[in-house]
JSON list of C-alpha atoms in Angstrom, two decimals:
[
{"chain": "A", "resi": 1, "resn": "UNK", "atom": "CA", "xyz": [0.00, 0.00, 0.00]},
{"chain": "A", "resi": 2, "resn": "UNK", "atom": "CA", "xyz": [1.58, 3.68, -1.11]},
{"chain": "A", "resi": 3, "resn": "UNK", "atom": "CA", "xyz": [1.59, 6.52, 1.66]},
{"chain": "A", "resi": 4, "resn": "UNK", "atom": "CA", "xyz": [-1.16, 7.67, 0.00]},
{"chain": "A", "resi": 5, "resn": "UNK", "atom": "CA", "xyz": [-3.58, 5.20, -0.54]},
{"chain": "A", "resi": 6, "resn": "UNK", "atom": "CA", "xyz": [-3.14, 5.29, 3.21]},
{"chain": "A", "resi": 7, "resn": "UNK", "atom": "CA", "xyz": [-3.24, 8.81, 3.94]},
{"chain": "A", "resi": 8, "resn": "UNK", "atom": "CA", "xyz": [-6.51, 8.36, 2.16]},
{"chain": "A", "resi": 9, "resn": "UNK", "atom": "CA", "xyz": [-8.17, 5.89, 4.33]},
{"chain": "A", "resi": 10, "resn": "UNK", "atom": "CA", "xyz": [-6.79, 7.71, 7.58]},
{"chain": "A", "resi": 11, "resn": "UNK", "atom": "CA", "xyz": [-8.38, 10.95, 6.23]},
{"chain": "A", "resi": 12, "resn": "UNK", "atom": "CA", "xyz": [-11.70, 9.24, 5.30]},
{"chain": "A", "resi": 13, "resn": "UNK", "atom": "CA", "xyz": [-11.29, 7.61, 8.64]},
{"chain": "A", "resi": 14, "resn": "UNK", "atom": "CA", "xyz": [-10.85, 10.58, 10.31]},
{"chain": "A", "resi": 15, "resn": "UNK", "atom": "CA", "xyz": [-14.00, 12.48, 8.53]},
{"chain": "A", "resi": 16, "resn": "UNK", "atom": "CA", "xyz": [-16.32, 9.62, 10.31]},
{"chain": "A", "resi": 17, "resn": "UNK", "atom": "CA", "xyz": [-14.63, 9.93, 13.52]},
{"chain": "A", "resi": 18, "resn": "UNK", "atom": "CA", "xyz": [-15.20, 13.68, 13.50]},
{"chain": "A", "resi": 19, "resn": "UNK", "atom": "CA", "xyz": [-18.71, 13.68, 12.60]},
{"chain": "A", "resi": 20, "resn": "UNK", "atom": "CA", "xyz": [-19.72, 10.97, 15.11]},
{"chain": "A", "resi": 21, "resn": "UNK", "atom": "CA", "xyz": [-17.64, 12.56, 18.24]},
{"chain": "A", "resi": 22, "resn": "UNK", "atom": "CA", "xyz": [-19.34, 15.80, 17.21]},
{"chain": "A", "resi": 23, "resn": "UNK", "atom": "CA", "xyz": [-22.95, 14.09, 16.36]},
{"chain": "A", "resi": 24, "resn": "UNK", "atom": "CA", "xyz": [-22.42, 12.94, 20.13]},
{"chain": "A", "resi": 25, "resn": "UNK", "atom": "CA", "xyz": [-22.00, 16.43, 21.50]},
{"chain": "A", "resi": 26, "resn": "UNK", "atom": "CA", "xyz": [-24.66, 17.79, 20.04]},
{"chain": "A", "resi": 27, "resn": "UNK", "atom": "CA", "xyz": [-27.31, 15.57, 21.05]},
{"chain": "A", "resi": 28, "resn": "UNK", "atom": "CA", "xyz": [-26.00, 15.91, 24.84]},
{"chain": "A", "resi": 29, "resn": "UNK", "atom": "CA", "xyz": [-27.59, 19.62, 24.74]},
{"chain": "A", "resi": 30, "resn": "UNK", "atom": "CA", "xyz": [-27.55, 21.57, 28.08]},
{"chain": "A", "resi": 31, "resn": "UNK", "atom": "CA", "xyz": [-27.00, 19.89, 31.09]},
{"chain": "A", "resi": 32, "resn": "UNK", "atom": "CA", "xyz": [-25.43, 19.56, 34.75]},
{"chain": "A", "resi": 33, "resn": "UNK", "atom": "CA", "xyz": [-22.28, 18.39, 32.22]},
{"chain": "A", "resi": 34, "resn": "UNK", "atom": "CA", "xyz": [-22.51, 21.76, 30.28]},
{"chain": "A", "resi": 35, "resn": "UNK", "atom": "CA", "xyz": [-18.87, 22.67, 31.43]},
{"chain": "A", "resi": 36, "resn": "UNK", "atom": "CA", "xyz": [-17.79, 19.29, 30.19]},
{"chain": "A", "resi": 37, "resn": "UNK", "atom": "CA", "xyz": [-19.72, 19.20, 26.91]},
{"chain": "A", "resi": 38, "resn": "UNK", "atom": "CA", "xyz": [-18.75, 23.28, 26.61]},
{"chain": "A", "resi": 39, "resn": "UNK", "atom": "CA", "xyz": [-14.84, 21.94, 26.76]},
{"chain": "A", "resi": 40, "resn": "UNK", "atom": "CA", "xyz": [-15.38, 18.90, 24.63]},
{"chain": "A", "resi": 41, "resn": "UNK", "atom": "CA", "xyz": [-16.46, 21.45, 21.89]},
{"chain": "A", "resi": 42, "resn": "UNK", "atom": "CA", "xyz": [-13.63, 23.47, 22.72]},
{"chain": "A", "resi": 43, "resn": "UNK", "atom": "CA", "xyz": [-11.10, 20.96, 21.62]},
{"chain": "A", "resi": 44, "resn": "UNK", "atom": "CA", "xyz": [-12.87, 19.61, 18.85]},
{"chain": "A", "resi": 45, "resn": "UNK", "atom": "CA", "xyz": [-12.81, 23.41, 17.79]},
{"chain": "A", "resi": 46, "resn": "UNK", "atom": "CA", "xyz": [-8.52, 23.41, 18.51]},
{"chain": "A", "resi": 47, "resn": "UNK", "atom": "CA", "xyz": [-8.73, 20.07, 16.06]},
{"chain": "A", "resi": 48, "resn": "UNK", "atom": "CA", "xyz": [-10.24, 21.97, 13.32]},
{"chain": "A", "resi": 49, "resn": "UNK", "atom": "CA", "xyz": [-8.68, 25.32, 14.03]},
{"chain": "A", "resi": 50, "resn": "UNK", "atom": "CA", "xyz": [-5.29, 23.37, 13.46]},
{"chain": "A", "resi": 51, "resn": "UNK", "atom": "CA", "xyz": [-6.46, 21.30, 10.76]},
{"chain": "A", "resi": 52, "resn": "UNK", "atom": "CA", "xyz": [-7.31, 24.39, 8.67]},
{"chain": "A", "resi": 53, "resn": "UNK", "atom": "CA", "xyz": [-3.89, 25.77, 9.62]},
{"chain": "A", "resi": 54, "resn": "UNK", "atom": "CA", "xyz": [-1.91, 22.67, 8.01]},
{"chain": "A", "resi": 55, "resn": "UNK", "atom": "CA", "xyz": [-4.29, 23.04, 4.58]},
{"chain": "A", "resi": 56, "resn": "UNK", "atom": "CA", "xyz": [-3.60, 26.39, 4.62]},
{"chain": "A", "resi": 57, "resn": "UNK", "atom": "CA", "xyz": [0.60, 25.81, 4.65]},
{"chain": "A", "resi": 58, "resn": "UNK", "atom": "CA", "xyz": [-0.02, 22.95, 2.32]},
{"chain": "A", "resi": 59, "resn": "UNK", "atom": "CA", "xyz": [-1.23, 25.38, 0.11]},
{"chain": "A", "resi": 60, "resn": "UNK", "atom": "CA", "xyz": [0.98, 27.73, 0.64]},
{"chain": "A", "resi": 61, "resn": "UNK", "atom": "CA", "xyz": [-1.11, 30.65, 1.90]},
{"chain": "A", "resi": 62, "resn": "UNK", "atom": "CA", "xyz": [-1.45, 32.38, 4.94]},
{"chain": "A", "resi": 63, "resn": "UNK", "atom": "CA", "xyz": [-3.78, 30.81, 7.44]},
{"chain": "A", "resi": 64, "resn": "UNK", "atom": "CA", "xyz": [-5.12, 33.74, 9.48]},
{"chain": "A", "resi": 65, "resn": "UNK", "atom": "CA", "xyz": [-5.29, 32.59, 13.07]},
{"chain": "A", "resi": 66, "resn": "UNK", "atom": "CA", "xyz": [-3.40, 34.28, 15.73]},
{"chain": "A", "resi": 67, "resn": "UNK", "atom": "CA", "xyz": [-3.60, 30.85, 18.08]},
{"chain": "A", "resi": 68, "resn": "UNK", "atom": "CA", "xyz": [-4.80, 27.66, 17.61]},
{"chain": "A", "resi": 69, "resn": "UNK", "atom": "CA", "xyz": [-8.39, 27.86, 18.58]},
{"chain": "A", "resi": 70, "resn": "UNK", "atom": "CA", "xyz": [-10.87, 30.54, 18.32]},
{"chain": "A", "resi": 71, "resn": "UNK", "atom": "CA", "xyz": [-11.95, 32.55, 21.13]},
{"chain": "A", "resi": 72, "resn": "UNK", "atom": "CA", "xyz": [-15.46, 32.02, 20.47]},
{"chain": "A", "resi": 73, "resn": "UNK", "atom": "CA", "xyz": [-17.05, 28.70, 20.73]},
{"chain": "A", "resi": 74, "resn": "UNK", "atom": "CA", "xyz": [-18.65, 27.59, 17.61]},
{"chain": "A", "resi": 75, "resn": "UNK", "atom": "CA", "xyz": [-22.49, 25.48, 18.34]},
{"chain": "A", "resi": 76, "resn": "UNK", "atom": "CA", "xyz": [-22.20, 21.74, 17.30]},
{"chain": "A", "resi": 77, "resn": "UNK", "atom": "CA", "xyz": [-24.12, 22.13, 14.08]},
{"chain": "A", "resi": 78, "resn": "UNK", "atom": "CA", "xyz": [-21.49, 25.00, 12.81]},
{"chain": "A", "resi": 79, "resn": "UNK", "atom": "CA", "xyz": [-18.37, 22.69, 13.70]},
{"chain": "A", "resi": 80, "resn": "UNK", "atom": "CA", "xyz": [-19.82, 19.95, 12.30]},
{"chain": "A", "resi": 81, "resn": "UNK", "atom": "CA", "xyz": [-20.62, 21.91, 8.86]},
{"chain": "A", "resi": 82, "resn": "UNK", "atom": "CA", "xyz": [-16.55, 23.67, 9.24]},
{"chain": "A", "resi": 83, "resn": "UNK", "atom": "CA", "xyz": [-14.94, 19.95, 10.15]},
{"chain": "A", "resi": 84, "resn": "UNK", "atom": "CA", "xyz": [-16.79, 18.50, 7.46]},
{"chain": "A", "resi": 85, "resn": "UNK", "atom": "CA", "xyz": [-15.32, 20.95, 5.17]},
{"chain": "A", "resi": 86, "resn": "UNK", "atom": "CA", "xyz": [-12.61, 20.52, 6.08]},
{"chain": "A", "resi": 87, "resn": "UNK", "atom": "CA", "xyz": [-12.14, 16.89, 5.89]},
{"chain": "A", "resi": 88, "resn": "UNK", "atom": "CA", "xyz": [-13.24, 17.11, 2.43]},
{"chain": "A", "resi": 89, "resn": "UNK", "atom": "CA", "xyz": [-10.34, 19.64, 1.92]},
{"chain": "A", "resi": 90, "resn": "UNK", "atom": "CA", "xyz": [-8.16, 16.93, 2.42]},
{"chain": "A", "resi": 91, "resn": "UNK", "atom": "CA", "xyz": [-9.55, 14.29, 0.79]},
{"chain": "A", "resi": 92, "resn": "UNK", "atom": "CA", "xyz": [-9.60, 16.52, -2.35]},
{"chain": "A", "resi": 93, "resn": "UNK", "atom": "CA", "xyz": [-5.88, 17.16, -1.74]},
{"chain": "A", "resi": 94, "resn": "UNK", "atom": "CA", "xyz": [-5.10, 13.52, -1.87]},
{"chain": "A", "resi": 95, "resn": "UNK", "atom": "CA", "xyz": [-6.58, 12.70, -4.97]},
{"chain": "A", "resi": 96, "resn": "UNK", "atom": "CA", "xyz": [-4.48, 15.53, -6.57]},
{"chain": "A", "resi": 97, "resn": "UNK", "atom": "CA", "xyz": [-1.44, 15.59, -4.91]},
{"chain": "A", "resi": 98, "resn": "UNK", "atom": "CA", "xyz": [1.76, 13.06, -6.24]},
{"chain": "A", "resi": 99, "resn": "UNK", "atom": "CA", "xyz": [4.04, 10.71, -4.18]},
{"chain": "A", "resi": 100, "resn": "UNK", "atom": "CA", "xyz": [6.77, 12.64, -4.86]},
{"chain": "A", "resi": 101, "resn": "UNK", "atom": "CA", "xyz": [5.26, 16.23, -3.94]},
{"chain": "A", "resi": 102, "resn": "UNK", "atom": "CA", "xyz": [4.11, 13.78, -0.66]},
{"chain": "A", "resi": 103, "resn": "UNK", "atom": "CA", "xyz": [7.76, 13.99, -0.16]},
{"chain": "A", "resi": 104, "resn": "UNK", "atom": "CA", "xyz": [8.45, 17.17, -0.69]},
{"chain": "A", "resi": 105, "resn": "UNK", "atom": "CA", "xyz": [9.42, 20.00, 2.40]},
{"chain": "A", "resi": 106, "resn": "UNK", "atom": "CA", "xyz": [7.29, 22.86, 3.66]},
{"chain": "A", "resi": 107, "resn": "UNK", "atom": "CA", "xyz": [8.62, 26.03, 5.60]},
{"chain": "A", "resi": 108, "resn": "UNK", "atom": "CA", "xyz": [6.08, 27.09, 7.87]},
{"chain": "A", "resi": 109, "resn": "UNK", "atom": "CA", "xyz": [5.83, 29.53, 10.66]},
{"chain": "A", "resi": 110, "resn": "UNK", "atom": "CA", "xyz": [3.28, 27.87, 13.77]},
{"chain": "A", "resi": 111, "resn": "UNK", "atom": "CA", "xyz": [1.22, 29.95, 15.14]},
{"chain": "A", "resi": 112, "resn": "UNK", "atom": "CA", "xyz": [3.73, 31.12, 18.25]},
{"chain": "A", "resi": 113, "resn": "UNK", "atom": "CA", "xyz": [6.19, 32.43, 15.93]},
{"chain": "A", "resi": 114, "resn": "UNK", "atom": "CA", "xyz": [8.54, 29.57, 16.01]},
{"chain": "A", "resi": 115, "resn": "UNK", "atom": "CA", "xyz": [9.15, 28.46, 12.66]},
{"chain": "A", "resi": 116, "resn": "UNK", "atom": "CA", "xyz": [8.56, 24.62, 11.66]},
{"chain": "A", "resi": 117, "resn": "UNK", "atom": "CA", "xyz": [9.88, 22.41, 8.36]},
{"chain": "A", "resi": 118, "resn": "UNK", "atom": "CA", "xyz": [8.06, 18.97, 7.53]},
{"chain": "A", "resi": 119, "resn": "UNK", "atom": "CA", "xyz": [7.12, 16.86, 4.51]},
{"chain": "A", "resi": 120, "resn": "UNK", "atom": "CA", "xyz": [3.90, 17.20, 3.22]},
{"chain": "A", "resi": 121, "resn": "UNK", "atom": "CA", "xyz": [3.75, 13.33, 3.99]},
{"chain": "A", "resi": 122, "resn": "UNK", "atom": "CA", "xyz": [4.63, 14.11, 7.95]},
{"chain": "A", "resi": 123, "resn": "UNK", "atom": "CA", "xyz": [2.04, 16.99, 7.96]},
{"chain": "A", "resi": 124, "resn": "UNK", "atom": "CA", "xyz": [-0.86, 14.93, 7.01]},
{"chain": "A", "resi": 125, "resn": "UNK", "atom": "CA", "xyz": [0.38, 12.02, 9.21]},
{"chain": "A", "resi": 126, "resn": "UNK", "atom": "CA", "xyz": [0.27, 15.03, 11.82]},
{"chain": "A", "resi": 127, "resn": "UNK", "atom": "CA", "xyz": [-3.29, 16.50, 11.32]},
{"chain": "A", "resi": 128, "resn": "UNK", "atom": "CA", "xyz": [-4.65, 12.74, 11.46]},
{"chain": "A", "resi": 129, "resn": "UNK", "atom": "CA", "xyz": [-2.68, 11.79, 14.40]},
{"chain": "A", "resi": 130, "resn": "UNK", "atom": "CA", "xyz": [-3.36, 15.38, 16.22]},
{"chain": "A", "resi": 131, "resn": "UNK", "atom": "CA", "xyz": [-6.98, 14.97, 15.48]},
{"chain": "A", "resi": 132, "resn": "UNK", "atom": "CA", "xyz": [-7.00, 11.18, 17.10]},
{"chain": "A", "resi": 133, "resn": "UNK", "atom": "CA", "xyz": [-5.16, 12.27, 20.32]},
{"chain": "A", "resi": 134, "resn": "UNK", "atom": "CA", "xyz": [-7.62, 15.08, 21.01]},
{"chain": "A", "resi": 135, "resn": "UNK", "atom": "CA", "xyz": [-11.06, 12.68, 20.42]},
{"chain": "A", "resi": 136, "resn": "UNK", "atom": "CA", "xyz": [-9.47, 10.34, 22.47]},
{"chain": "A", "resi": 137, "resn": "UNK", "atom": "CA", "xyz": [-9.49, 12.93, 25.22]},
{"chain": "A", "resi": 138, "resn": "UNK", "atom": "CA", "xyz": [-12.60, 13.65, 24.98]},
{"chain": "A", "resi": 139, "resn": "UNK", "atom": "CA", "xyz": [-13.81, 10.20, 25.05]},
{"chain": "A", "resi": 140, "resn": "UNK", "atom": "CA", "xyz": [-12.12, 10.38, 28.40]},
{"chain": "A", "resi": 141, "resn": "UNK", "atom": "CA", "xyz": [-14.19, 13.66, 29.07]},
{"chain": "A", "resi": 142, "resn": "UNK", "atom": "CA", "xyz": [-17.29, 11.91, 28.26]},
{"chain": "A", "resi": 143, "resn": "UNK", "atom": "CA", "xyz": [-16.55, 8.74, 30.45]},
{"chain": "A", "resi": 144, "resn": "UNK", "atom": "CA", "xyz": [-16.04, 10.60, 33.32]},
{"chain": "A", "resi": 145, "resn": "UNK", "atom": "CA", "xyz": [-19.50, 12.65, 32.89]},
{"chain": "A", "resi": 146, "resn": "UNK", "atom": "CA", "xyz": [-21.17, 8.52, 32.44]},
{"chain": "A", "resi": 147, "resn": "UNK", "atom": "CA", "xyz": [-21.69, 10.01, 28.94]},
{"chain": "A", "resi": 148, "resn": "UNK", "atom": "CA", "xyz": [-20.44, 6.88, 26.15]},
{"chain": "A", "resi": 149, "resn": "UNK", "atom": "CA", "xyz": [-18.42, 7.87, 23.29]},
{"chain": "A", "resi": 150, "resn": "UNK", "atom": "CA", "xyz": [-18.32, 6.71, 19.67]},
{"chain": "A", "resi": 151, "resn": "UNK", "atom": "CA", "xyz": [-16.38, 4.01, 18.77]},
{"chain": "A", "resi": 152, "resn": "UNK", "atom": "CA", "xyz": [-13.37, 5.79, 17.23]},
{"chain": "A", "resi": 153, "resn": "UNK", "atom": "CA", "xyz": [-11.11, 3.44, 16.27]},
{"chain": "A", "resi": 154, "resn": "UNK", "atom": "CA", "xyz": [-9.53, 2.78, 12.60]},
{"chain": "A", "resi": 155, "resn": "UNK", "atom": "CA", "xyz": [-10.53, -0.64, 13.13]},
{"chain": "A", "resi": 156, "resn": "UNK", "atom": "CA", "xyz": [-14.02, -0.24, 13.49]},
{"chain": "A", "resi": 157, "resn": "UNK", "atom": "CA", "xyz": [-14.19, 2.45, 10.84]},
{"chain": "A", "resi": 158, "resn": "UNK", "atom": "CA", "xyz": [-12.20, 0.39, 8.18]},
{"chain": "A", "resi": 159, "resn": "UNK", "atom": "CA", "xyz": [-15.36, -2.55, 8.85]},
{"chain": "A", "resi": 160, "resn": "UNK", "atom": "CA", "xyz": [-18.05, -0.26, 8.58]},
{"chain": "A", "resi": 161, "resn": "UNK", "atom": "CA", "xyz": [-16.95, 1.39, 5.66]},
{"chain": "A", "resi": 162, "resn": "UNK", "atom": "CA", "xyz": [-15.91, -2.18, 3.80]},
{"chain": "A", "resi": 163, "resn": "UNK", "atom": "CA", "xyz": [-18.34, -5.01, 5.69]},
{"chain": "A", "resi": 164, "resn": "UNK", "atom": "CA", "xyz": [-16.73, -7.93, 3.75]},
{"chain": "A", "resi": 165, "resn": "UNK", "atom": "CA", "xyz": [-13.65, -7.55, 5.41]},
{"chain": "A", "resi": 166, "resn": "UNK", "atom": "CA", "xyz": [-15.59, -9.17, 8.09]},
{"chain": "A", "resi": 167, "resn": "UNK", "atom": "CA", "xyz": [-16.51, -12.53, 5.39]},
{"chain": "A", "resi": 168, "resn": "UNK", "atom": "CA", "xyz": [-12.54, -12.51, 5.25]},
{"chain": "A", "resi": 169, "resn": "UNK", "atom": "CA", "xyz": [-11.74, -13.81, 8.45]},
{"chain": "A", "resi": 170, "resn": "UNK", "atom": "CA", "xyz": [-14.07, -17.01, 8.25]},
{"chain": "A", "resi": 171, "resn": "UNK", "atom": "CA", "xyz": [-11.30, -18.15, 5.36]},
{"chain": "A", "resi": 172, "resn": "UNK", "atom": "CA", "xyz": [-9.03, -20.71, 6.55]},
{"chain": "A", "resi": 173, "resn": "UNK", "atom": "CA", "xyz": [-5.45, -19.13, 6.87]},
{"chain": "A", "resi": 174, "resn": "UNK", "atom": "CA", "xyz": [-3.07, -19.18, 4.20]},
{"chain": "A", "resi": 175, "resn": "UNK", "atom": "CA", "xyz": [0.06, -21.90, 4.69]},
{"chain": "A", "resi": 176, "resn": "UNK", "atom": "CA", "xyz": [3.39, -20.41, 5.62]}
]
């Protein structure tokens, strides 16, 4: 499998994780948990906030944000509508972008001022990975609030999205 057949399915992966962790937050509405479910948006807000910040130095342009979240919080319908977007974003990058431009090196400045160098290969792998790390947390959030979270894990999604992978394991296993 290339990089970016997998990038591919990590992004696509990453889409349906996004939508159900946010599809989850919005139908907890207010509550005794608002403070919980009013931080859970928050970083699901940071994920997209830095998510558009890496498409943006993909593309070469400036990105606009001063920090890497917004200092308003967006409702769950909005920031489902923005992550969507930009998942999409990078799914359309993937079908255009080459192997060896995957490869290639991008100067960028983060938003603190320090200035940052990665492949475009390493800064996909880092908006999927970023993204993961944060939904786990808020899995953990919603745990502790007796709220339960989506399954978000590749596994599951790769099964969903392709049931017959399932039929595949009820083959007997190949001979070494």
């Amino acid at each position: 499998m290339s990089a970016k057949t997998l990038l591919k399915s990590l992004f696509a992966y990453q889409a349906w994780a996004n939508n159900e962790l946010v599809e989850k937050l919005a139908g907890m509405g207010p509550s005794p948990d608002a403070g919980d479910r009013h931080a859970a948006i928050r970083l699901m807000n940071h994920l997209h906030v830095v998510s558009r910040i890496f498409a943006a130095h993909l593309k070469g342009v400036a990105h606009g944000y001063a920090s890497d979240n917004t200092e308003e919080t967006p409702e769950p319908a909005g920031l489902r509508a923005a992550l969507a977007e930009a998942d999409g974003w990078y799914l359309d990058y993937l079908e255009t972008v080459s192997e060896q431009e995957l490869a290639e090196p991008v100067a960028f400045t983060f938003t603190d001022g320090d200035k940052g160098c990665m492949t475009r290969q390493e800064m996909l792998t880092h908006v999927v990975l970023h993204g993961s790390y944060h939904r786990g947390e808020i899995g953990r959030m919603l745990t502790r609030i007796a709220v339960s979270p989506p399954w978000d894990t590749y596994a599951v999604y790769l099964h969903r999205a392709e049931p017959m992978r399932r039929l595949q394991g009820e083959r007997e296993p190949a001979e070494a």
